[in-house]
C-alpha atoms as a PDB file:
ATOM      1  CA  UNK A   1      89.097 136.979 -14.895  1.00  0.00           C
ATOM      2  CA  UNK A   2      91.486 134.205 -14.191  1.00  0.00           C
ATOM      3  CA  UNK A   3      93.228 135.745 -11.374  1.00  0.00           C
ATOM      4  CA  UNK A   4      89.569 136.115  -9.814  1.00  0.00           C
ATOM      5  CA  UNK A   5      88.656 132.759  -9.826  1.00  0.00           C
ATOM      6  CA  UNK A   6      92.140 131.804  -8.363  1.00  0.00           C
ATOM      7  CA  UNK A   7      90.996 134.144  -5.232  1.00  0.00           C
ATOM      8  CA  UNK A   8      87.429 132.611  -5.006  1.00  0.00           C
ATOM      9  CA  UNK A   9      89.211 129.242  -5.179  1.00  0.00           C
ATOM     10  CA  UNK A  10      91.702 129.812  -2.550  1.00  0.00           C
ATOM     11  CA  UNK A  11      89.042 131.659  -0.047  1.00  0.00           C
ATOM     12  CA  UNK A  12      87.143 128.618  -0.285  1.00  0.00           C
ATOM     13  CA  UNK A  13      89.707 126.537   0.426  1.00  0.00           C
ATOM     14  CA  UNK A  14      90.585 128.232   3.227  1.00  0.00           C
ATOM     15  CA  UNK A  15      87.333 128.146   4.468  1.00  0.00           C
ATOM     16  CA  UNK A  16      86.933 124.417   4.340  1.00  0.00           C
ATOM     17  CA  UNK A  17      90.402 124.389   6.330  1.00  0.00           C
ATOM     18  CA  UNK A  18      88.917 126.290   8.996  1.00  0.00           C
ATOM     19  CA  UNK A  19      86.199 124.172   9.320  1.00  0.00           C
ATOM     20  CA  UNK A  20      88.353 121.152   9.496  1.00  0.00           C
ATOM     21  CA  UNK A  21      90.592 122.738  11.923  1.00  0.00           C
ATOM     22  CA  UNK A  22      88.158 124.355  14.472  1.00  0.00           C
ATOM     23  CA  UNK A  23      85.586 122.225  15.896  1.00  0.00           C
ATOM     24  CA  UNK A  24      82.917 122.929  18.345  1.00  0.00           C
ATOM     25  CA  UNK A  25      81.977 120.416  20.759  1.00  0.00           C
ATOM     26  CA  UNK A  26      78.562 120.836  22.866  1.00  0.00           C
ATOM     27  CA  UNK A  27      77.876 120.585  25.818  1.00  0.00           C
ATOM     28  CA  UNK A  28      77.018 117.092  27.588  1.00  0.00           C
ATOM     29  CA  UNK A  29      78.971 115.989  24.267  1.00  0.00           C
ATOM     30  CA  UNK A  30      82.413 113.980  23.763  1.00  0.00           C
ATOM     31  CA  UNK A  31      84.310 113.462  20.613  1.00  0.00           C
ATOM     32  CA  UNK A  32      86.956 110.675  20.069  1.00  0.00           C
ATOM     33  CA  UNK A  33      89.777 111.899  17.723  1.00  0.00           C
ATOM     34  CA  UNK A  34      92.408 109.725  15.879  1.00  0.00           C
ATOM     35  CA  UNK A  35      95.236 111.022  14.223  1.00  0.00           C
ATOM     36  CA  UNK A  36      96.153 108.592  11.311  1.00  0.00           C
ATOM     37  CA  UNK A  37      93.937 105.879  12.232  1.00  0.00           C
ATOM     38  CA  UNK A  38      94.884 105.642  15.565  1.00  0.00           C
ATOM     39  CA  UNK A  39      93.481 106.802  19.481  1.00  0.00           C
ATOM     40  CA  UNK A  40      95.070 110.764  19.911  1.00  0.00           C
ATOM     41  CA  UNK A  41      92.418 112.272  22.182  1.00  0.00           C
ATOM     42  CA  UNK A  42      88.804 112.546  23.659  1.00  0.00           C
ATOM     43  CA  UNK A  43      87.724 115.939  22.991  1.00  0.00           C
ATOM     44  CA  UNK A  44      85.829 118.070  25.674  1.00  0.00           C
ATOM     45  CA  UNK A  45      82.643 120.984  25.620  1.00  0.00           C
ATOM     46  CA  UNK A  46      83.813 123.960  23.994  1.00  0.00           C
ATOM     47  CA  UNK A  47      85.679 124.846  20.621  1.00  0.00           C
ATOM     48  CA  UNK A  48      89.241 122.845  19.824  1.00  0.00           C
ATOM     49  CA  UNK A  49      91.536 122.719  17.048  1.00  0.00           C
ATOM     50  CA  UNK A  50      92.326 119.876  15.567  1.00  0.00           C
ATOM     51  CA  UNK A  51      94.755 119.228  12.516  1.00  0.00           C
ATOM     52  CA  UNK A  52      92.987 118.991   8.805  1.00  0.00           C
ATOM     53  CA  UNK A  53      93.885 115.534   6.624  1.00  0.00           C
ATOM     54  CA  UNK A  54      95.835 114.052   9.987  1.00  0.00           C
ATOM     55  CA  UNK A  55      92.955 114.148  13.039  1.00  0.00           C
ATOM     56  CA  UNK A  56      89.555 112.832  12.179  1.00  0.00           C
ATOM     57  CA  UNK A  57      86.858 113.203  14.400  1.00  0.00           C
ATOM     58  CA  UNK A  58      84.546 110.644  15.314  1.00  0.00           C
ATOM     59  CA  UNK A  59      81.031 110.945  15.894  1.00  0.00           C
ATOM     60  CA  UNK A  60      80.196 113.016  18.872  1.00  0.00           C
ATOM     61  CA  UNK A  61      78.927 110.546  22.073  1.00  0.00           C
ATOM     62  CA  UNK A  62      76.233 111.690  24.298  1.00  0.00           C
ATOM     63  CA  UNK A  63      77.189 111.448  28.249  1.00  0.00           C
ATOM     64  CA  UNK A  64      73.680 112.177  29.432  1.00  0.00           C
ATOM     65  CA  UNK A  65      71.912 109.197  30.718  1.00  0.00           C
ATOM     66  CA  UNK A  66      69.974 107.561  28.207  1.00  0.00           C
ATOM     67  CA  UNK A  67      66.648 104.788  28.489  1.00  0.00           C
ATOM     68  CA  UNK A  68      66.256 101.910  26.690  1.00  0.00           C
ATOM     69  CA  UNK A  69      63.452  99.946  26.550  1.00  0.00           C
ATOM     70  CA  UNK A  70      63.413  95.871  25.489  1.00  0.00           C
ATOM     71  CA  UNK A  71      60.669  94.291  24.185  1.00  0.00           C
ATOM     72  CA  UNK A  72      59.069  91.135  26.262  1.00  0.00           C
ATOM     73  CA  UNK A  73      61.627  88.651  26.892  1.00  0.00           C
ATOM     74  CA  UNK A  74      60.242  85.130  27.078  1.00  0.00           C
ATOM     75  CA  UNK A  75      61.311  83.607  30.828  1.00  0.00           C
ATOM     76  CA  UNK A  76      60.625  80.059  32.482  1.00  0.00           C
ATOM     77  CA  UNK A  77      60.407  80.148  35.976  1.00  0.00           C
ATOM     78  CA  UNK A  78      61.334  78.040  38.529  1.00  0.00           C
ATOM     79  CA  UNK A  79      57.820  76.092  38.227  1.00  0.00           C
ATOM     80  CA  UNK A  80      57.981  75.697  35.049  1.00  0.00           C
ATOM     81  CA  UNK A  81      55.846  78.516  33.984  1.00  0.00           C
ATOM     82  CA  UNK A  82      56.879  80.587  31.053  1.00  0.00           C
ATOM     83  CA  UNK A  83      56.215  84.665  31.614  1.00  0.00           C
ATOM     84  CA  UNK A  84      57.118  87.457  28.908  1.00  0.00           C
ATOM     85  CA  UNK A  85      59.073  90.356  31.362  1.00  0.00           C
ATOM     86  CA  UNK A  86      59.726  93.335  29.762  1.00  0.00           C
ATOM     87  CA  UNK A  87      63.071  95.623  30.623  1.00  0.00           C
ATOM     88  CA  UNK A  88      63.574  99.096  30.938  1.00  0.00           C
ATOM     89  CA  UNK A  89      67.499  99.948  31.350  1.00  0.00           C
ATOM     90  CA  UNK A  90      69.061 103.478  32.525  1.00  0.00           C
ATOM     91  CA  UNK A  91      73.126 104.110  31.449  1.00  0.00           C
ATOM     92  CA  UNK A  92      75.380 106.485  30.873  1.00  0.00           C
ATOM     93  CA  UNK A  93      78.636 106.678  29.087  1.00  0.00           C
ATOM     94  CA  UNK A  94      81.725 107.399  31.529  1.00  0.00           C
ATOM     95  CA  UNK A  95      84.248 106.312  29.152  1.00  0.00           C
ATOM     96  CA  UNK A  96      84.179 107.762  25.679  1.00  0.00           C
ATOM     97  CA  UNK A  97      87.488 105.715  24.609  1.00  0.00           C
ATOM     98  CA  UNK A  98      86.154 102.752  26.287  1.00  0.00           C
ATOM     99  CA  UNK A  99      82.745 103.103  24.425  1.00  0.00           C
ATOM    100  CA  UNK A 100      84.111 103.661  21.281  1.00  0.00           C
ATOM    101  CA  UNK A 101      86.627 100.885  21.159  1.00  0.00           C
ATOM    102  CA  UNK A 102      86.072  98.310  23.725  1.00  0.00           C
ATOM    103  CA  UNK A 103      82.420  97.340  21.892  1.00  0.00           C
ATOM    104  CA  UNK A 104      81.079  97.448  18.255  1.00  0.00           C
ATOM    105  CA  UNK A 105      77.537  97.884  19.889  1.00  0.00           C
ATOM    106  CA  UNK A 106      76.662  98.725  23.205  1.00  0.00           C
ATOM    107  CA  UNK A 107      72.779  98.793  23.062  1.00  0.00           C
ATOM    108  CA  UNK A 108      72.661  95.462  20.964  1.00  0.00           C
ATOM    109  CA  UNK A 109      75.131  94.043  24.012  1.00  0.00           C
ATOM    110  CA  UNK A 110      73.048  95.318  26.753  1.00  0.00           C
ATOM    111  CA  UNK A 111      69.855  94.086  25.543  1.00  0.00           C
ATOM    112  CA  UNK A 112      71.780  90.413  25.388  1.00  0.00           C
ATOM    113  CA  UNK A 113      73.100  90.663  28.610  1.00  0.00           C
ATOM    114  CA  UNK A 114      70.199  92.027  29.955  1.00  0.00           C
ATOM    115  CA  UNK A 115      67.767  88.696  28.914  1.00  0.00           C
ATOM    116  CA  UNK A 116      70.778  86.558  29.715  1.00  0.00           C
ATOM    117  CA  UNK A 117      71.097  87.572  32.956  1.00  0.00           C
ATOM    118  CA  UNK A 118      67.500  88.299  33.316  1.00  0.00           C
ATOM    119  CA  UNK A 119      66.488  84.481  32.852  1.00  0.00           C
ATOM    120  CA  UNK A 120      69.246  83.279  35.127  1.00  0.00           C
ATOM    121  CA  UNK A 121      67.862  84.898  38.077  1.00  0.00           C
ATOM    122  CA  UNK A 122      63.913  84.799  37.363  1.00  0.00           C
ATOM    123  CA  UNK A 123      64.857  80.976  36.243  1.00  0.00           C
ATOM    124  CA  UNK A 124      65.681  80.440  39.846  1.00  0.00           C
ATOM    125  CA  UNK A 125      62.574  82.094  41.495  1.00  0.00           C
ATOM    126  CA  UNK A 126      58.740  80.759  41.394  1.00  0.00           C
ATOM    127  CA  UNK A 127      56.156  82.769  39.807  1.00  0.00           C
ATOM    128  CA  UNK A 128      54.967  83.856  43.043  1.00  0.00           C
ATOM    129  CA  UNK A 129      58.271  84.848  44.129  1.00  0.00           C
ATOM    130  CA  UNK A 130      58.650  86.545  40.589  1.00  0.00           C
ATOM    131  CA  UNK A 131      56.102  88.699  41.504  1.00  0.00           C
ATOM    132  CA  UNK A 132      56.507  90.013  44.670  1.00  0.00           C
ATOM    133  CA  UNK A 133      60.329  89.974  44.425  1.00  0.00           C
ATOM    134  CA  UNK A 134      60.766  92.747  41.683  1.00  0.00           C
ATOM    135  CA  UNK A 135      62.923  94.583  44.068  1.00  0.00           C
ATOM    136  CA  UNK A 136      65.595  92.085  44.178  1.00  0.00           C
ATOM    137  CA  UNK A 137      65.096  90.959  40.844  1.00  0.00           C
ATOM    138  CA  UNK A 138      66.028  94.789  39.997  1.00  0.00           C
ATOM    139  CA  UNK A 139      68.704  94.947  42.399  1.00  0.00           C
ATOM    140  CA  UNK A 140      70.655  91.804  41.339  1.00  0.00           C
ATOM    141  CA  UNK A 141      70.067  92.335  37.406  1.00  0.00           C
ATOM    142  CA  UNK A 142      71.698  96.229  38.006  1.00  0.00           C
ATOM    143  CA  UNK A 143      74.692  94.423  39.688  1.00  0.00           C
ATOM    144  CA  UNK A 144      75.058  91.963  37.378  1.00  0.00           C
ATOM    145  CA  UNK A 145      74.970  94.412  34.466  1.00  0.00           C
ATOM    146  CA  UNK A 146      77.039  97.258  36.118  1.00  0.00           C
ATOM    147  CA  UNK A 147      79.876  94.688  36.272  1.00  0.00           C
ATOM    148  CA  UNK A 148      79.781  93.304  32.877  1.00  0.00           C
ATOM    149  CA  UNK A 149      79.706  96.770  31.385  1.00  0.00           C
ATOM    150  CA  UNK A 150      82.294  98.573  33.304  1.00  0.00           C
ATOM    151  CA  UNK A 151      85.302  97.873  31.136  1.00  0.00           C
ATOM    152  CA  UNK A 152      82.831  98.839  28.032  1.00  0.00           C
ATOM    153  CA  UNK A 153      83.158 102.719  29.754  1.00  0.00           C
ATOM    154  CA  UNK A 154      79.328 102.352  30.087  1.00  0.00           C
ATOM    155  CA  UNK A 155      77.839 102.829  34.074  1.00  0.00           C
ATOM    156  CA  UNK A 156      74.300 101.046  34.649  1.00  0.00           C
ATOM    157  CA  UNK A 157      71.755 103.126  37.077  1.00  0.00           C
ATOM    158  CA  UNK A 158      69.237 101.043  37.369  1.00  0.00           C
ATOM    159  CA  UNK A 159      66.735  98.662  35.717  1.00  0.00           C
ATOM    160  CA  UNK A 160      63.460  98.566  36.286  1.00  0.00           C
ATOM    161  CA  UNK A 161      60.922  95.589  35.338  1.00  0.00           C
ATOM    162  CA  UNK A 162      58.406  96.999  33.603  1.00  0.00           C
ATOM    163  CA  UNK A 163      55.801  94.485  33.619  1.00  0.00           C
ATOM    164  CA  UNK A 164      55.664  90.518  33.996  1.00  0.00           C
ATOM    165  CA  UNK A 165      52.695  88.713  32.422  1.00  0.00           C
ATOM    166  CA  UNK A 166      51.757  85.455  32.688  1.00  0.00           C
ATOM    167  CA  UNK A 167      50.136  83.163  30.760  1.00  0.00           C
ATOM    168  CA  UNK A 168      46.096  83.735  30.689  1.00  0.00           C
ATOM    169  CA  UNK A 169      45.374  80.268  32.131  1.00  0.00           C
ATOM    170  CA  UNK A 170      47.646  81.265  35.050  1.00  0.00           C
ATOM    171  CA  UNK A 171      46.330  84.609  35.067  1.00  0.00           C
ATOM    172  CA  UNK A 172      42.946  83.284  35.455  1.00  0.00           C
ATOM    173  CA  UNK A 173      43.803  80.747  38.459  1.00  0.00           C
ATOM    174  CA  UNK A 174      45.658  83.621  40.204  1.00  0.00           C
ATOM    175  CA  UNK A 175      42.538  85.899  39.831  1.00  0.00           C
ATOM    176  CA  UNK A 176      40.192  82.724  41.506  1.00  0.00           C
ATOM    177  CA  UNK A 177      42.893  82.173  44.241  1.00  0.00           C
ATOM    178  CA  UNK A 178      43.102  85.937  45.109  1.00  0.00           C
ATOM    179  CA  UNK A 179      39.130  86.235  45.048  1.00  0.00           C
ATOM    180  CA  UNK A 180      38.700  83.039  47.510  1.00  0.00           C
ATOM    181  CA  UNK A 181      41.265  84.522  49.352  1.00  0.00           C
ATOM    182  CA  UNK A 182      39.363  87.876  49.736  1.00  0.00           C
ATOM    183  CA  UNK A 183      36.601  85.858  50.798  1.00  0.00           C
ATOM    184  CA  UNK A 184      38.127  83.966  53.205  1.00  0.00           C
ATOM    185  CA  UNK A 185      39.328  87.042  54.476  1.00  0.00           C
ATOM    186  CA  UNK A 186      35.773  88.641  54.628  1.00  0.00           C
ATOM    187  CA  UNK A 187      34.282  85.337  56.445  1.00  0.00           C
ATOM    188  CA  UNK A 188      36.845  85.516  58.959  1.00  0.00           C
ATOM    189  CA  UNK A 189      36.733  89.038  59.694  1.00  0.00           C
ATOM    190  CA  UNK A 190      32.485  88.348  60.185  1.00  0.00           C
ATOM    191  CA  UNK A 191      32.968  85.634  62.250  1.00  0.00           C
ATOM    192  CA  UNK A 192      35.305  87.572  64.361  1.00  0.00           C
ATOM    193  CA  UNK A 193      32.745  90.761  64.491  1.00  0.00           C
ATOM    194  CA  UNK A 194      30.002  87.953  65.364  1.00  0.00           C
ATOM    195  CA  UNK A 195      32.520  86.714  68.300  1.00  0.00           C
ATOM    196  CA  UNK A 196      33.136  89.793  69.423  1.00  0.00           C
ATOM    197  CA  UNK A 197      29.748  91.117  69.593  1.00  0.00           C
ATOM    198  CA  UNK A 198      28.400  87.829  71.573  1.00  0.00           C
ATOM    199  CA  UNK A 199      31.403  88.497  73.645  1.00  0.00           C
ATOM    200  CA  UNK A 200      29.887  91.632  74.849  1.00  0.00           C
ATOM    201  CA  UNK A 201      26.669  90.854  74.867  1.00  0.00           C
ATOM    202  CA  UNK A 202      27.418  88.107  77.271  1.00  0.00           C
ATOM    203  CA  UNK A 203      29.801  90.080  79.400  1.00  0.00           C
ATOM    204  CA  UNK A 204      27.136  92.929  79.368  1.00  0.00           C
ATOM    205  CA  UNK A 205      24.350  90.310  80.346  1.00  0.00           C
ATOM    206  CA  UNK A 206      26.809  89.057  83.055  1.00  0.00           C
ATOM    207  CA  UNK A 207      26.997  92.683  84.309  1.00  0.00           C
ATOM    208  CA  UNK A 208      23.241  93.183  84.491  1.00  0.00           C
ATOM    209  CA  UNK A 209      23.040  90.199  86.369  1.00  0.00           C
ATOM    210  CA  UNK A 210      24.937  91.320  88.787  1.00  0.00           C
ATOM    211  CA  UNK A 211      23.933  94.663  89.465  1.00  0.00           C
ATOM    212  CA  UNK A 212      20.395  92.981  89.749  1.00  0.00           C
ATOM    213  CA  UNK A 213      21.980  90.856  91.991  1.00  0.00           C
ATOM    214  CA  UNK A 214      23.969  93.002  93.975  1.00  0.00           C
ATOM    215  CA  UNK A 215      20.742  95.489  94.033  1.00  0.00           C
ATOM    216  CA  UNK A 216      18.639  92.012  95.648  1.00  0.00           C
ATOM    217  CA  UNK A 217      20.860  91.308  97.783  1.00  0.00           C
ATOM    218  CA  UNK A 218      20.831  95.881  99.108  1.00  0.00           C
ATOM    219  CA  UNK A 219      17.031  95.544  99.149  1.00  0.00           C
ATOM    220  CA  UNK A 220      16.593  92.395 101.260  1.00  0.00           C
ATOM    221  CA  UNK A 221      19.658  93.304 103.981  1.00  0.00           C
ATOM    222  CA  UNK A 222      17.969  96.759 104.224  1.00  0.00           C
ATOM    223  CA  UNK A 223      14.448  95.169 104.414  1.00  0.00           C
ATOM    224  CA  UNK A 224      15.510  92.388 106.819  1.00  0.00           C
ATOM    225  CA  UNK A 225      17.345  95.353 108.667  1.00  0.00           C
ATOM    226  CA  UNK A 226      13.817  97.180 108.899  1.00  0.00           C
ATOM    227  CA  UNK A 227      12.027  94.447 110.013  1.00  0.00           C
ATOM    228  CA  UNK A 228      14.302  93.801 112.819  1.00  0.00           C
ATOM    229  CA  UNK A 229      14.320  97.169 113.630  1.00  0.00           C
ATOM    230  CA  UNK A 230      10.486  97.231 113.582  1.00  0.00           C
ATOM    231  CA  UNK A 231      10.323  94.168 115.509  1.00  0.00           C
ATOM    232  CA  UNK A 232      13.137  95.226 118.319  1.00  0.00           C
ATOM    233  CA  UNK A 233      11.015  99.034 118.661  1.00  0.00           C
ATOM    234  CA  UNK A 234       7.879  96.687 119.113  1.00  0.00           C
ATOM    235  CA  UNK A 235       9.764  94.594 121.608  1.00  0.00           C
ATOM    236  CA  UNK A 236      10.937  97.938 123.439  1.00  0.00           C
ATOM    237  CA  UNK A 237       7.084  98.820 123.764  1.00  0.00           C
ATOM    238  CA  UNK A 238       5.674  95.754 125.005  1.00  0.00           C
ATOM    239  CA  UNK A 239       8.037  95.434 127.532  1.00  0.00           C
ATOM    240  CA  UNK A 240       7.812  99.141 128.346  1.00  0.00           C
ATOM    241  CA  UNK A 241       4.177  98.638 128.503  1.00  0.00           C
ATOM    242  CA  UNK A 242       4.029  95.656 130.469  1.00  0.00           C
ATOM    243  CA  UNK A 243       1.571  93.324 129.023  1.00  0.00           C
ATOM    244  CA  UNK A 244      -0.123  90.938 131.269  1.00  0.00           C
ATOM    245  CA  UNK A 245      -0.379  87.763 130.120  1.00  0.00           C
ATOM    246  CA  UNK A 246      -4.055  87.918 129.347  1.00  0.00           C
ATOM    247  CA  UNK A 247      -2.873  90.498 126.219  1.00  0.00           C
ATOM    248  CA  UNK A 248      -0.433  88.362 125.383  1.00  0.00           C
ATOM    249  CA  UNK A 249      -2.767  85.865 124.187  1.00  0.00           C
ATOM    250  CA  UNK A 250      -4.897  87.874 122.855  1.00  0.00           C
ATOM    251  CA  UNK A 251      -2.072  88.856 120.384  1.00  0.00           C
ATOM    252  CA  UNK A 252      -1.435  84.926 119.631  1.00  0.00           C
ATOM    253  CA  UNK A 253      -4.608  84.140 118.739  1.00  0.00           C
ATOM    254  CA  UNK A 254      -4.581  86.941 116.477  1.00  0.00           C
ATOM    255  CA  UNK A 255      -1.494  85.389 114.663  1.00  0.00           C
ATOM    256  CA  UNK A 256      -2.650  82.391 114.643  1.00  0.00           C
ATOM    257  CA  UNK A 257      -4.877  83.143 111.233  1.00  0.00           C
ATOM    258  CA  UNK A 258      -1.727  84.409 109.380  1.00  0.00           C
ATOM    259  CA  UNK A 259       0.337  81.406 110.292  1.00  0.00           C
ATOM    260  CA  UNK A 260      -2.770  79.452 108.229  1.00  0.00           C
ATOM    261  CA  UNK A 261      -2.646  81.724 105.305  1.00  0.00           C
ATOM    262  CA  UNK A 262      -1.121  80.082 102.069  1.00  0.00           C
ATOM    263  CA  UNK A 263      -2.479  78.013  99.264  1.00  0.00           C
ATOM    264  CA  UNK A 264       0.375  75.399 100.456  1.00  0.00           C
ATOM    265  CA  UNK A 265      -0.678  74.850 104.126  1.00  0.00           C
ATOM    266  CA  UNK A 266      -2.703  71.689 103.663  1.00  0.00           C
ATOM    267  CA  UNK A 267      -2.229  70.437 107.594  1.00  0.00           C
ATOM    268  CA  UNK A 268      -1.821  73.058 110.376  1.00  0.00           C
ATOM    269  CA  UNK A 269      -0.817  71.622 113.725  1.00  0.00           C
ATOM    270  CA  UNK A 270      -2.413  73.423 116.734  1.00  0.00           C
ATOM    271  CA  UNK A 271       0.465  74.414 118.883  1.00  0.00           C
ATOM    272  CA  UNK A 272       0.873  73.177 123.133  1.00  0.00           C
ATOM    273  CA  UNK A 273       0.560  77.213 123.517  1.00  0.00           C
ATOM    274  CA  UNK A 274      -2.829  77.684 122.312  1.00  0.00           C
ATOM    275  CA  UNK A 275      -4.538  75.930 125.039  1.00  0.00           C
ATOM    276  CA  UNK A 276      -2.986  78.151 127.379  1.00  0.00           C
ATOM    277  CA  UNK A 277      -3.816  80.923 125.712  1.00  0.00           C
ATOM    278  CA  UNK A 278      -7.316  79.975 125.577  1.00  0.00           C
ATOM    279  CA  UNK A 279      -7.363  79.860 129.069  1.00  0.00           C
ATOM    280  CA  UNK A 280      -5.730  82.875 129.802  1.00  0.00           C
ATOM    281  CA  UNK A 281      -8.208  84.728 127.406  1.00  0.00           C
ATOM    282  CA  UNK A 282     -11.683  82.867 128.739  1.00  0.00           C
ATOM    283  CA  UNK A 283     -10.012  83.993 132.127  1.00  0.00           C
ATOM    284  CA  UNK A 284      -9.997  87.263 130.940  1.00  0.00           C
ATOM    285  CA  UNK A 285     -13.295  87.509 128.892  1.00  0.00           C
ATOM    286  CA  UNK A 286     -14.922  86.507 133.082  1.00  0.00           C
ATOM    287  CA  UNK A 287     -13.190  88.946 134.251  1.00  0.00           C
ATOM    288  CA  UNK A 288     -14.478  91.151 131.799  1.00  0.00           C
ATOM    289  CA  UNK A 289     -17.869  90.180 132.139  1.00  0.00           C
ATOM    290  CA  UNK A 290     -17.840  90.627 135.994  1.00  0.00           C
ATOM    291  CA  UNK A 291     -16.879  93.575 135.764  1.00  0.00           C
ATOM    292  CA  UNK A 292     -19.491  94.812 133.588  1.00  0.00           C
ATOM    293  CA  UNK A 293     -21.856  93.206 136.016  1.00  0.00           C
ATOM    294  CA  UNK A 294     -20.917  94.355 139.200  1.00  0.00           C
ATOM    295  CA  UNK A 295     -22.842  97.533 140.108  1.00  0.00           C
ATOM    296  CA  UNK A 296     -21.205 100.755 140.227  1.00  0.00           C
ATOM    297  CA  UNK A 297     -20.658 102.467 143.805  1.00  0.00           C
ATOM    298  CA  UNK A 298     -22.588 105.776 143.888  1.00  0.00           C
ATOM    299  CA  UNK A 299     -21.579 108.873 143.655  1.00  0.00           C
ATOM    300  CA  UNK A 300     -20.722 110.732 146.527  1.00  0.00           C
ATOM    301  CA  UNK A 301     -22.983 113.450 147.675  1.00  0.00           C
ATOM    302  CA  UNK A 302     -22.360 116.796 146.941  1.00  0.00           C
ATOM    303  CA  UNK A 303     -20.603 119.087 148.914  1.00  0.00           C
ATOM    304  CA  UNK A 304     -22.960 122.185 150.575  1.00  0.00           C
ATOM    305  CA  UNK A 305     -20.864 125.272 151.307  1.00  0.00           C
ATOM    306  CA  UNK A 306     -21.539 125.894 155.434  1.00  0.00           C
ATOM    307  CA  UNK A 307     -22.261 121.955 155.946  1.00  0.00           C
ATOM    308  CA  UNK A 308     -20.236 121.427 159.211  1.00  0.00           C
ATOM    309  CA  UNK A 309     -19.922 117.787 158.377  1.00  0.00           C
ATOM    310  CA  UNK A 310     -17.468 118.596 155.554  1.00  0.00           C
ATOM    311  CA  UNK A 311     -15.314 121.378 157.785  1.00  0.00           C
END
């Protein structure tokens, strides 16, 4: 009975030394191990052996890249105006040694040298500038971080500002100034539709007007070209005719009444010609008359077939 619980001691023993001596690490995983109190090795992914009672493994470290988020930081900026900024940070652990010895706390560091670091740059920016700068606000925190925490075996990817908020009062006056400046905006972009539109209205008014005038100025030339041509072809005919000048004053005096026509001919002045061309037309009308009373010859006698005073 003894001898059997000598055996179940010893197997167990022997199993707790195999579990001391064989370790597993995972992957993504890194274990710091120190033989009698001291640095011996960083162990890697897969299984190792390590010596029982001499090597003591220290917790495992995770080399994935790990977020952290910090709560609102309290900031002044530049003008005086305090705004809460919130941080998210992105590391990983390049270093296990490094992380393990060179700080007692690497998340409580971060977050100190993060809102440091944080208020040293947004204290030297305006809220505005705050704002729309989050970029380089980013950019120089990540620097400023990456450098501080290289010795610590700990690499900074990136930071990110996660929100800035202002007080409400601000928050307010920013909302008004943005609003009037949407409607200043929306006046100016009516008063330039309203320009615009007169613009062409006018230039398309300017147009019209000048087709109409363009269109006049066709219509008179071609009408002033008609009449000239209606007055040369009734030049050709008179003088192809050859009017005496008895018909030639005939046709004054018949011009004469159209010359008079017009609400605005108050005076008329008889021209020198008309005299003359009452003369030449009373001249005419005697002729005329003794014409109509001068008998008419008679007709000449017939002619008899056989008359021998017609052979």
């Amino acid at each position: 009975m003894a001898g059997l619980i000598v055996v179940a001691v010893l197997i167990l023993f022997a199993l707790f030394i195999a579990a001391r001596t064989v370790r597993i690490i995972p992957q993504a995983r890194a274990g710091v191990v120190e033989r009698l109190g001291r640095y011996s090795r960083t162990l890697t992914p897969g299984m190792t052996i390590v010596v029982p009672f001499i090597d003591r493994v220290r917790p495992l470290l995770d080399l994935r890249e790990q977020v952290v988020s910090f709560p609102p930081q309290p900031v002044i900026t530049a003008d005086n105006v305090s705004v809460g900024i919130d941080t998210v940070l992105y590391f990983t652990i390049t270093e296990p040694k490094s992380a393990t010895y060179e700080i007692a706390n690497p998340l409580q560091a971060i977050e100190q040298l993060t809102v440091t670091t944080l208020r040293n740059i947004v204290g030297s920016l305006t809220l505005e500038q705050a704002l729309t700068s989050r970029d380089e606000v980013n950019d120089r925190l990540r620097v400023v971080l990456d450098e501080r925490t290289g010795k610590w075996g700990i690499r900074i990817n990136g930071v990110e500002l996660k929100s800035i908020d202002p007080p409400a009062g601000i928050q307010e006056a920013m909302e008004k100034q943005m609003r009037a400046e949407r409607d200043r905006r929306a006046a100016i972009l009516t008063a330039e539709g309203v320009k615009q539109s007169a613009i062409l209205t006018a230039e398309g008014e300017k147009q019209s007007a000048v087709l109409k005038a363009e269109g006049g100025k066709a219509a008179t030339i071609l009408r002033a070209e008609g009449e000239a041509s209606a007055i040369d072809t009734v030049f050709k005919a008179i003088h192809k005719g050859d009017p005496d000048p008895k018909l030639l004053s005939y046709q004054y005096l018949q011009m004469l009444p159209q010359l008079a026509r017009g609400d605005a001919n108050k005076i008329w002045v008889i021209p020198s010609e008309f005299t003359q061309a009452l003369s030449n037309l009373s001249g005419f009308a005697a002729d005329v008359t003794e014409r109509r009373q001068k008998p008419e010859p008679p007709p000449p006698p017939p002619i008899t077939p056989g008359d021998p005073s017609h052979s």
